Each structure stands twice: as structure tokens, then as C-alpha cells.
Short mmCIF file of C-alpha atoms in Angstrom, two decimals:
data_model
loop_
_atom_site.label_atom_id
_atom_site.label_comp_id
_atom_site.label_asym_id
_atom_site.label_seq_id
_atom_site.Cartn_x
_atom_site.Cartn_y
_atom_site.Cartn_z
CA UNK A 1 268.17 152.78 80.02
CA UNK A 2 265.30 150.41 81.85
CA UNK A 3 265.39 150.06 85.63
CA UNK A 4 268.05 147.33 87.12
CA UNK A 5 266.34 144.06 87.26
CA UNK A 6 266.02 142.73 90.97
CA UNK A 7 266.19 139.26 91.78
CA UNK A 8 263.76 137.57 94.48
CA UNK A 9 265.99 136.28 96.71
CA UNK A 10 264.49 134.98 99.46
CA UNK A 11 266.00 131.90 98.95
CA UNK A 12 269.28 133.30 100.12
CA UNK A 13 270.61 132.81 103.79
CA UNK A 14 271.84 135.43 105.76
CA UNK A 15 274.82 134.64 105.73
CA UNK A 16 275.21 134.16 101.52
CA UNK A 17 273.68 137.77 101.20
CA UNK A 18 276.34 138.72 104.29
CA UNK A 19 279.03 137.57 102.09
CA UNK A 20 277.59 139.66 99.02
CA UNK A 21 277.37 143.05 100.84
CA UNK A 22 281.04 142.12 102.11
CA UNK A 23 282.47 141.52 98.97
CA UNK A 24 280.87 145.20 97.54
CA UNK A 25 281.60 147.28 100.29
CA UNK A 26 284.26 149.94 99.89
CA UNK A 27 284.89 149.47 104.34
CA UNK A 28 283.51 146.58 106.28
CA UNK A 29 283.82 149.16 109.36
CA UNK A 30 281.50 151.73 107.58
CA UNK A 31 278.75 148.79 106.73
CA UNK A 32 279.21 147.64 110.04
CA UNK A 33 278.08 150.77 111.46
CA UNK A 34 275.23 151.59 108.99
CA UNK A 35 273.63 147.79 109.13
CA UNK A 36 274.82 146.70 112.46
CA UNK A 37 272.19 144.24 111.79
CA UNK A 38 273.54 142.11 109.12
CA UNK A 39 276.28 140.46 111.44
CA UNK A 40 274.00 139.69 114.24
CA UNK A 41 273.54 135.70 114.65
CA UNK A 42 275.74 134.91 111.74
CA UNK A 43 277.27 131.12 111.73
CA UNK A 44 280.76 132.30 110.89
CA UNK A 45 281.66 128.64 110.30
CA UNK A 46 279.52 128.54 107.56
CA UNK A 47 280.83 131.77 106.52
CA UNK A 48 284.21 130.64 106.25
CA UNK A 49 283.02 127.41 104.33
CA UNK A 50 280.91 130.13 101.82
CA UNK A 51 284.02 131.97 101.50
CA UNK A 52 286.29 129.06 100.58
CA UNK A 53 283.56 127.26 98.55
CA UNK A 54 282.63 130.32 96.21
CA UNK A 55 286.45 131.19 95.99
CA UNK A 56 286.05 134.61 96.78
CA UNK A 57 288.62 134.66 100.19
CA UNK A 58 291.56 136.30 98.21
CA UNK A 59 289.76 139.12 97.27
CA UNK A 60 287.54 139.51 100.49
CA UNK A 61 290.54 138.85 102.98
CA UNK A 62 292.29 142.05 102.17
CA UNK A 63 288.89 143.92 102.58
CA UNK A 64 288.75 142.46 106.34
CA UNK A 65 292.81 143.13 106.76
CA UNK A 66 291.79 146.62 106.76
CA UNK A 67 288.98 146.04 109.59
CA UNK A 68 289.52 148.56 112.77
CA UNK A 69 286.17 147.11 114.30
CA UNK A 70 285.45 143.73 115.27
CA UNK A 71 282.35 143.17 113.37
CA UNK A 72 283.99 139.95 111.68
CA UNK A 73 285.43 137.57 114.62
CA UNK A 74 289.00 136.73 114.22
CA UNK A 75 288.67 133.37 113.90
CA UNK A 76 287.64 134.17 110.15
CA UNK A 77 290.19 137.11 109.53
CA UNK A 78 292.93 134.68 110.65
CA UNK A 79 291.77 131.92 108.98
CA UNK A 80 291.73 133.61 105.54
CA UNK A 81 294.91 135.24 106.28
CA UNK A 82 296.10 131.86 106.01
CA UNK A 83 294.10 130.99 102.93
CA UNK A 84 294.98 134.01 100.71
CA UNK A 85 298.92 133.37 101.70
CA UNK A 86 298.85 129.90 100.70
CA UNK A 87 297.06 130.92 97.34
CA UNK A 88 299.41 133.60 96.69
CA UNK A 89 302.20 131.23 96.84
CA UNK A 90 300.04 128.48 94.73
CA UNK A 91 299.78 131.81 91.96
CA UNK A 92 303.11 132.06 91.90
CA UNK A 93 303.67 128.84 90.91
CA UNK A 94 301.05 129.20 88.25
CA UNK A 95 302.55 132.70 87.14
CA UNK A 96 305.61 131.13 86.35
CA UNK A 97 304.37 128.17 84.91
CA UNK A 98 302.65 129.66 82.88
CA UNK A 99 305.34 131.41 81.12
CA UNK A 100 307.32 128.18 80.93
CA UNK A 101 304.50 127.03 78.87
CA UNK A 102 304.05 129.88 76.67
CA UNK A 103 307.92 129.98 75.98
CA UNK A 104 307.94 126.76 75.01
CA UNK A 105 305.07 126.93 72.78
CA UNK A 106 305.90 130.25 70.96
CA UNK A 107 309.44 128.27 70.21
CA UNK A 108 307.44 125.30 68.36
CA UNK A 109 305.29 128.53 66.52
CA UNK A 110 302.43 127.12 68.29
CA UNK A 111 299.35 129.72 68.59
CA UNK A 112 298.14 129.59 72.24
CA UNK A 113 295.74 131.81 74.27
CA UNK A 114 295.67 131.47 77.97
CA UNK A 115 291.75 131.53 79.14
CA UNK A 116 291.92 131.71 83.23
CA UNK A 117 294.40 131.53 85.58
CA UNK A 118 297.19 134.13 86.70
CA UNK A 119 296.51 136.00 83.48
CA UNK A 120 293.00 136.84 84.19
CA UNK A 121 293.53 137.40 87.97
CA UNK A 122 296.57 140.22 86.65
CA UNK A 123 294.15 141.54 83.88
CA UNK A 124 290.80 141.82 86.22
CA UNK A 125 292.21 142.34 89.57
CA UNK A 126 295.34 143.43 88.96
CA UNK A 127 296.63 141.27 91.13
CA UNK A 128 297.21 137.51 90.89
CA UNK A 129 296.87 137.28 94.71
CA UNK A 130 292.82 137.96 94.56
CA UNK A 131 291.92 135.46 92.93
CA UNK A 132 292.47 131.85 92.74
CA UNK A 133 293.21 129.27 90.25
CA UNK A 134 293.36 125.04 90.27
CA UNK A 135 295.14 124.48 86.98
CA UNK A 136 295.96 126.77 83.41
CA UNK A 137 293.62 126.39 80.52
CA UNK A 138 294.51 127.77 77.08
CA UNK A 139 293.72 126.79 73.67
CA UNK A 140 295.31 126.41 70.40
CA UNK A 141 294.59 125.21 66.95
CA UNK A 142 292.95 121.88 66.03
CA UNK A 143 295.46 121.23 63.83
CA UNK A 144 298.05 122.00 66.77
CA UNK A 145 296.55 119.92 69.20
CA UNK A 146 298.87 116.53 68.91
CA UNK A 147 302.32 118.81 68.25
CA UNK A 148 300.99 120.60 71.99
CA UNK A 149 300.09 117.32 73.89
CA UNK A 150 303.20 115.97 72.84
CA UNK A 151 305.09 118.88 74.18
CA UNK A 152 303.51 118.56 77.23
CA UNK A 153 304.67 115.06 77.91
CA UNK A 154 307.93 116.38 76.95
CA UNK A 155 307.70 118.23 79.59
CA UNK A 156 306.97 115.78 82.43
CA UNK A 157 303.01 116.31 82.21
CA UNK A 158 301.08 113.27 81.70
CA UNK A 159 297.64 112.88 80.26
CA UNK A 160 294.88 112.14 82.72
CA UNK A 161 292.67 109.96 80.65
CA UNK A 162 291.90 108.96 76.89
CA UNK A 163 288.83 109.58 75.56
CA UNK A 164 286.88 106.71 74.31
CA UNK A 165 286.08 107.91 70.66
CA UNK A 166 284.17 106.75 67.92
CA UNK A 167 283.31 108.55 64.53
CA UNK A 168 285.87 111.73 65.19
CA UNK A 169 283.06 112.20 67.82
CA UNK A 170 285.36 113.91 70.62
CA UNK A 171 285.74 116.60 68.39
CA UNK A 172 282.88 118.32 69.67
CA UNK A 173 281.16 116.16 72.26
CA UNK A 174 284.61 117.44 74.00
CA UNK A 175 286.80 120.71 74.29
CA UNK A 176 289.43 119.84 76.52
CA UNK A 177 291.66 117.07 77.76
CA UNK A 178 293.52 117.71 80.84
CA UNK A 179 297.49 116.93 81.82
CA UNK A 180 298.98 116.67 85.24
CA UNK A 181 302.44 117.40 86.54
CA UNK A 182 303.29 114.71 89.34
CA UNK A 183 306.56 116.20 90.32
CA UNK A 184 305.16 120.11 90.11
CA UNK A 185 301.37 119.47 90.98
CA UNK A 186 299.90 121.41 88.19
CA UNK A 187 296.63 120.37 86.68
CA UNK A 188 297.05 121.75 82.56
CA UNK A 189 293.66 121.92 80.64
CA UNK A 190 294.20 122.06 77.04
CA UNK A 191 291.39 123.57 74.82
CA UNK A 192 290.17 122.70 70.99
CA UNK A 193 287.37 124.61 72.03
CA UNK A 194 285.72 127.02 74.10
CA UNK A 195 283.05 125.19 75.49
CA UNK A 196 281.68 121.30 74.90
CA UNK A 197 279.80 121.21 71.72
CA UNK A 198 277.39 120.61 69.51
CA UNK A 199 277.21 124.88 69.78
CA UNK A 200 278.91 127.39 67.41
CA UNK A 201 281.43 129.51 68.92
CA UNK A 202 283.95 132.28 67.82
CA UNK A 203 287.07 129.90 65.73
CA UNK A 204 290.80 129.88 67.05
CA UNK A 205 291.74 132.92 64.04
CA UNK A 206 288.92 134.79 65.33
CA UNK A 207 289.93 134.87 68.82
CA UNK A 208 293.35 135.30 67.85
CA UNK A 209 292.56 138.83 65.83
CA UNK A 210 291.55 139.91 69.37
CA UNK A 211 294.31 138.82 71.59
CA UNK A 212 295.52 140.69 73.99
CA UNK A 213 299.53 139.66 75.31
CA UNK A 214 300.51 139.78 78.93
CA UNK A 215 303.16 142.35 80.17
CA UNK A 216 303.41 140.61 83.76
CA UNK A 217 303.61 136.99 82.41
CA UNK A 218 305.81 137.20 79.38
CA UNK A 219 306.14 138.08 75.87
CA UNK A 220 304.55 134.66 75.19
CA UNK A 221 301.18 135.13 77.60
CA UNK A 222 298.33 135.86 75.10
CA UNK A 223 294.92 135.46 76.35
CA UNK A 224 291.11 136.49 74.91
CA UNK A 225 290.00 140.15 73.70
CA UNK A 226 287.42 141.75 76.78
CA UNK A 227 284.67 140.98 74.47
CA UNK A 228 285.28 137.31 73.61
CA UNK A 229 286.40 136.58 77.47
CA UNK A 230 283.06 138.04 78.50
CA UNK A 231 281.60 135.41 76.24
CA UNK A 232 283.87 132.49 77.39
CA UNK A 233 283.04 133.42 80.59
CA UNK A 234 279.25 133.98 80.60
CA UNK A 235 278.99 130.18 78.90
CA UNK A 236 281.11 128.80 81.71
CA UNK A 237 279.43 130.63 84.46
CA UNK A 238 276.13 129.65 83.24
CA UNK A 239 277.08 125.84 82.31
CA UNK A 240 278.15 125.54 85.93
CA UNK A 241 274.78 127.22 87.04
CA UNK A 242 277.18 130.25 88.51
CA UNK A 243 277.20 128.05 91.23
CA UNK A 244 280.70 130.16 92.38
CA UNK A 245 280.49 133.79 93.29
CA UNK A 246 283.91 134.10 91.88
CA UNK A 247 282.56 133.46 88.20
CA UNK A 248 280.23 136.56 88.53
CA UNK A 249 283.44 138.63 90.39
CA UNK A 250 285.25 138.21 87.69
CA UNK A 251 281.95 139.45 85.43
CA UNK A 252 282.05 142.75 87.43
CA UNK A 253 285.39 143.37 87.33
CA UNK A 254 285.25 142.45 83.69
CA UNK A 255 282.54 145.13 83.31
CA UNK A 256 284.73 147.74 84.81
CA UNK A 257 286.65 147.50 81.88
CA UNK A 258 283.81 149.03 79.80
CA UNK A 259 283.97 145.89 77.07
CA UNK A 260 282.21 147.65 73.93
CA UNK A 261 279.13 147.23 74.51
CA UNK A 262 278.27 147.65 70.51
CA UNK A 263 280.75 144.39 69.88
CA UNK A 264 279.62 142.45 72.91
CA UNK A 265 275.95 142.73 71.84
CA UNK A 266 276.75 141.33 68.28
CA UNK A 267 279.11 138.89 69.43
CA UNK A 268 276.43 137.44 72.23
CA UNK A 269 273.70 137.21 69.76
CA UNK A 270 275.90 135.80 66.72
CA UNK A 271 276.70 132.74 68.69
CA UNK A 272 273.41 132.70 70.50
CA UNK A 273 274.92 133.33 73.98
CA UNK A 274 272.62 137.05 74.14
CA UNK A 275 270.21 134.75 76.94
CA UNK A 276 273.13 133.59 78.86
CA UNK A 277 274.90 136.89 78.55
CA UNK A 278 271.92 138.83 80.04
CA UNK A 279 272.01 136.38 82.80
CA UNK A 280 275.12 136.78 83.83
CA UNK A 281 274.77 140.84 83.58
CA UNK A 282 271.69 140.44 85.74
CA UNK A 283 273.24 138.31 88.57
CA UNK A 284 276.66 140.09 88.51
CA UNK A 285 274.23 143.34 88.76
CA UNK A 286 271.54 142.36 91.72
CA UNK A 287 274.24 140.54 93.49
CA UNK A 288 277.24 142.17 93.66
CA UNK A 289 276.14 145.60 92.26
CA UNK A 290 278.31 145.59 88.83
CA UNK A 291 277.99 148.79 86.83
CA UNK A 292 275.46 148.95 84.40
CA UNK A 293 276.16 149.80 80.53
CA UNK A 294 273.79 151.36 78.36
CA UNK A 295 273.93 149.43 75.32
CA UNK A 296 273.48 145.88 77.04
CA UNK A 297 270.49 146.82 78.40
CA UNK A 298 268.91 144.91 75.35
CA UNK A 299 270.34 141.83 76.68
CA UNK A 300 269.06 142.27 80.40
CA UNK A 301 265.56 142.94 79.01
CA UNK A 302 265.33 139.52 77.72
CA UNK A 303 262.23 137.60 79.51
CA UNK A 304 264.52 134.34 78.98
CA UNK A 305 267.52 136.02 80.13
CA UNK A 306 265.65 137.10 83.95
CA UNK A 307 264.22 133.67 84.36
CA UNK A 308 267.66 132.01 83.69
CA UNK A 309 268.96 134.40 86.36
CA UNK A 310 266.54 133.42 88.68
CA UNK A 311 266.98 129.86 88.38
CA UNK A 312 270.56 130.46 89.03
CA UNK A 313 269.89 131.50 92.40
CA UNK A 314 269.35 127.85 93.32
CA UNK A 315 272.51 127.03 92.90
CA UNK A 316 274.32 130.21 94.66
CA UNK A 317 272.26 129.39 97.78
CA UNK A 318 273.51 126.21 98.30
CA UNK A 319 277.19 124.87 97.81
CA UNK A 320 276.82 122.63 95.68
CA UNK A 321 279.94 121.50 92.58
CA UNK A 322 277.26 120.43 89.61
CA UNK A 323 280.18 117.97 87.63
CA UNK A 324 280.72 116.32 90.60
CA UNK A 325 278.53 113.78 91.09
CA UNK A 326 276.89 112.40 93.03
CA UNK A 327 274.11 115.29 93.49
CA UNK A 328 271.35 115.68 96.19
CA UNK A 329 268.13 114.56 94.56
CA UNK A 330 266.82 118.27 94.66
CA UNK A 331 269.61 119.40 93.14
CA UNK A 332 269.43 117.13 90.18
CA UNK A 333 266.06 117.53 89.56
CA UNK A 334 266.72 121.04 89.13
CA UNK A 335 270.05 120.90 86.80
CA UNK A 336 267.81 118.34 84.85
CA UNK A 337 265.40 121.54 84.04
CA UNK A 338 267.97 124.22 84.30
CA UNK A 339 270.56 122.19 81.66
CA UNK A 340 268.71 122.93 78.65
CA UNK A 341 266.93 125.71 79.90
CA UNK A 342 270.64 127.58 79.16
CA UNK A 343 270.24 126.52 75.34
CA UNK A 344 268.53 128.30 72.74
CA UNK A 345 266.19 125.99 70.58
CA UNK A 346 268.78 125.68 67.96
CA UNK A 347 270.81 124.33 70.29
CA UNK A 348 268.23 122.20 72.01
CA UNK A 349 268.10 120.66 68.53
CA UNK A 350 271.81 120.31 68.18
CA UNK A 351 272.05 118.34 71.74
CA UNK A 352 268.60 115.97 70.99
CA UNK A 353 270.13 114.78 67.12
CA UNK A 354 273.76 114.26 69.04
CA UNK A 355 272.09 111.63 70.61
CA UNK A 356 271.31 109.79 67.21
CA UNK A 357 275.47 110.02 66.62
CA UNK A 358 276.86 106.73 67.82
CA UNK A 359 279.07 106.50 71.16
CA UNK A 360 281.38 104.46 71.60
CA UNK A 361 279.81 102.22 73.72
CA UNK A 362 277.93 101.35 70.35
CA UNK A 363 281.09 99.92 69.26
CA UNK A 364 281.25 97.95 72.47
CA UNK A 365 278.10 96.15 72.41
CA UNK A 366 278.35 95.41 68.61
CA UNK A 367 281.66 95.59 67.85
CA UNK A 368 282.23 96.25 63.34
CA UNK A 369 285.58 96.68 61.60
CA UNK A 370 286.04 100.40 61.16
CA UNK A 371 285.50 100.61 57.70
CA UNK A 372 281.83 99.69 58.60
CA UNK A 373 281.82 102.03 61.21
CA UNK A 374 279.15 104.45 59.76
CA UNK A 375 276.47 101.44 60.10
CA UNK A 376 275.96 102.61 63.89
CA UNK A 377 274.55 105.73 62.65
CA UNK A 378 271.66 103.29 61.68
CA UNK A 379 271.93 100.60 64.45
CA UNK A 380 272.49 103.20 67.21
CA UNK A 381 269.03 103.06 68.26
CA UNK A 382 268.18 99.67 68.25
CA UNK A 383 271.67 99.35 70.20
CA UNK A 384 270.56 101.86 72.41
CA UNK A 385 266.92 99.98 73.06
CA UNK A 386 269.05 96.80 73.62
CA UNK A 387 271.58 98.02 76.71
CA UNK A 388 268.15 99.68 78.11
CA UNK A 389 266.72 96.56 78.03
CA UNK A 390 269.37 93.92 79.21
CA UNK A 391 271.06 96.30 81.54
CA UNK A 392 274.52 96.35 80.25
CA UNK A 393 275.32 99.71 79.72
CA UNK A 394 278.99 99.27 78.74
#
């Protein structure tokens, strides 16, 4: 096995690579005492903020509940005390929603696998309290997708917004729409696929050969196999530029698992995610010192895999939410460079001829009947040169 690849990461303040030694120690007292160093001059503010920004206070509050010394100020023990209790109770909620929702599937012979939430806090943590969750994604079949939105409304969810479609095109330039619960407050994303396309990506039957069912949740909890949820989660971590530590927590804990690294390796490189996979090995590695496997090592070797993880570090050094605009200049020059820097060529190909399928806002400025519809493949770029040079981009 090659030598652990070490990130330069000088870019990182004292108190980001503070919170990374917290969140591997085994006791905060015994760190305290070997590196007295690391918590002189700390903004504790701003460590609070990192904490609650990277989502990592569930797991690191019980770490500094155990604290004899007073190396961490109280001010941030109590404050997180207060965070991880009100998550807990938001979990909860989600636990049991969650089953609701996988009841009421399973009764309607719906396929459905759960992809985050209290299921993958319970499976990697084994405990929903240490970690934290907005909403519940799962997926289901294509062919499912109407009979399972209009279950949801049944239930009192309503849809959050209609895509504007042209073509079949949300098909893939989409892979979720999202439901909210006014009465219960629950965001619900539900999946067609993985990730946004154009990319290929393991089918709904192939995932479902490797389900694994909840025995916390229910009967009716069924969520990825460890090797296609390392996937799912290496393309999400790196899509968001891993710009939360929790992504990469859940990569290590994930690890400790021992995924087979034989399956993994083929999986990665079958769907071309073997760059972003290495990254998120590397980072998860340097950063927060997850174990190392043997038989991935051919993935952290990758050239293209160690520059991606460096280029990540931009984005863990600041707090920063890439899809929610508006970004600081700096930070969307570099997403600008760092977007398709993530894709394999094949891919870059994909995303550059997507742009010669129409949008709807093709239909807008030249409105056809849609039996004609397939003339915008033609007319897209001269509609395209026209709202660039009039201005009207609608």
C-alpha cells in the first residue's frame, strides 16, 4: 500500500483544523494536555458558527459532554448541548416519519430506498442523535414517480415547485422534486435519480439487488448497499465541493464498515466516479484520519483524484453553501473551475451537447405547437444568440 496522501493545508484556520483534531480525538482532555497549544487564541464564536455550519455539533457535543478540563469554554459546551437536544428531537420526528412513509408506500407495492436521513445516521453512527438531517430523500422507480407524488399530496405534502419542461428534458437535467408538509414541517425530496444528469449511474433494479432494510425504522425502511451509498455519497460530497465536514464524517464512518473494496473499485470506475471517489478517500483520510483500505489505494493514487482533493480545500476553509446563491466573487470564480473539474471528459462532453437540447425558455421566446416541438433542436442556437443579444432572458 503507497504512503497516505497529505494535503497542503495552509489555507486552513486554526480554528477549522481545531475542529478536525476535535472531531478525531478519542478524549478532548488527553489532546488538551498533549497540544495545549491548539486552543490558545481560538475565536470560539467562530467555532461555534464552524460547528453549526459543517453540521458536525451532534457528534462533537457528546465528545465535549465527557470534558473534565476546561480546555473548551462553556459557552460552546452549553450552547451545543442545546443544539444536539433540539436535533435529537427534530430526528425523532424524521424517524417516525419516515416509517409513515415507507408504510404507506410498501402498501401501494411501491419500491422505495431511503438515501439520508435517520436511516443513515442509525446505520453509520448508530445513533440518529449524531447526526443531523433537514428533510428525507429516497427514490423509487421512474415509472413510480406520479403513483408516489400523488401519495404524497394524499398525505398533506404539497409540491414546492413545477418544473418548467420541454422535450421530456427534466428527466435528466433533474433528479429530484421536493414536497413540504405545512402542518408537520418536513421538507420530502423525492428521487428519479441519484444525482442531476446527463451522467450514467447505477439503475433503480440495481440498487435495489443491494438494499439493505432498517431494523430501527421499520420493516418498510430500505436504503442503499455500503458500496452504492459510498458512491451516492462521494458524487454529492464532491458536487457540493465537500463544502460540509459532515459529508466526509459520514465517509469515515462509512469506511469503518470495510465496504468491499474489490466491488467499490469496479463500481467507482464503471460509472466514472473512481476521480471523485479517490477524492473523497483522500480528504476523509488527511482530514479526519479515516482508515485506510488496501485495495482503494488505486483510487487515491489518481493524479486527478489529489488535485480534486486539493481544490476542495477551498471550500472547507470557508463557510460557504455553493446552491445558494448569491456567491462571493472568489468563490464563484473558483466553483466556475472546480464544476467541471469533478467530471470526467465523457462527461464534460455530456454537459457541453446538453446545452444544444432546447430549454424551455426556447419555447418562451418562440413559442411552436408541440407537435413541432423538435424544431428547437435546430433553432436553439439562433434562439439562444437572440436573448444574448436583446437581453430578455425569459
Amino acid at each position: 500500500m503507497t504512503d497516505r496522501y497529505t494535503l497542503d493545508k495552509r489555507s486552513l484556520s486554526k480554528e477549522v483544523l481545531l475542529l478536525l483534531a476535535l472531531l478525531t480525538a478519542d478524549s478532548i482532555d488527553d489532546m488538551a494536555e498533549r497540544n495545549p497549544e491548539r486552543f490558545a487564541d481560538i475565536d470560539w464564536e467562530l467555532m461555534i458558527r464552524l460547528s453549526l455550519h459543517h453540521r458536525v455539533y451532534p457528534f462533537l457535543y457528546p465528545k465535549l459532554s465527557r470534558m473534565q478540563g476546561e480546555s473548551v469554554p462553556s459557552l460552546v459546551t452549553q450552547r451545543l448541548k442545546w443544539e444536539y437536544r433540539r436535533n435529537t428531537v427534530q430526528m425523532l420526528q424524521l424517524s417516525g416519519e419516515m416509517g409513515n412513509i415507507g408504510e404507506s408506500l410498501a402498501r401501494l407495492n411501491i419500491r422505495s430506498l431511503f438515501l439520508k436521513g435517520p436511516v443513515l445516521a442509525q446505520d453509520l453512527y448508530g445513533d440518529i442523535s449524531l447526526r443531523t438531517s433537514r428533510d428525507l430523500d429516497f427514490i423509487v422507480p421512474m415509472e413510480q414517480l406520479t403513483e408516489t407524488e400523488a401519495l404524497l399530496v394524499s398525505l398533506g405534502y404539497v409540491k414546492e415547485e413545477e418544473f418548467e419542461s420541454i422535450l421530456g428534458d427534466w428527466k435528466w437535467r433533474e433528479h429530484h422534486n421536493t414536497f413540504n408538509h405545512p402542518a408537520k414541517n418536513i421538507k420530502v425530496e423525492v428521487h428519479w435519480r441519484l444525482s442531476p444528469g446527463p451522467s450514467k449511474e447505477p439503475d433503480f433494479d440495481e440498487l435495489w439487488k443491494h438494499a439493505r432494510t432498517s431494523s430501527q425504522l421499520g420493516q418498510n425502511v430500505h436504503y442503499l448497499g455500503r458500496e452504492d451509498l459510498f458512491l451516492f455519497l462521494a458524487a454529492h460530497g464532491a458536487r457540493h465541493g465537500w463544502s460540509r465536514l459532515r459529508w466526509l464524517l459520514d465517509i469515515k464512518q462509512l469506511l469503518l464498515q470495510e465496504p468491499d473494496a474489490g466491488v467499490l473499485t469496479g463500481l467507482l470506475r464503471r460509472y466514472n466516479y473512481d476521480s471523485v471517489g479517490g477524492q473523497a478517500l483522500i480528504l476523509a483520510a488527511d482530514l479526519l484520519e479515516a482508515p485506510s483500505a488496501p485495495g482503494l489505494s488505486g483510487l487515491t493514487d489518481k493524479p486527478k483524484a489529489r488535485r480534486l482533493a486539493q481544490l476542495a480545500l477551498f471550500y472547507v476553509a470557508r463557510m460557504v453553501n455553493l446552491h445558494n446563491p448569491p456567491l462571493e466573487p472568489e468563490v464563484e470564480r473558483h466553483y466556475k473551475y472546480y464544476q467541471p473539474a469533478i467530471l470526467t471528459p465523457w462527461h464534460q462532453f455530456l454537459y457541453a451537447a446538453g446545452f444544444l437540447y432546447p430549454y424551455a425558455v426556447d419555447k418562451n421566446t418562440l413559442p411552436l405547437p408541440k407537435p413541432l416541438h423538435f424544431l428547437y433542436f435546430p433553432l436553439r442556437p439562433f434562439l439562444w444568440t437572440w436573448r444574448k443579444l436583446t437581453g430578455k432572458e425569459n
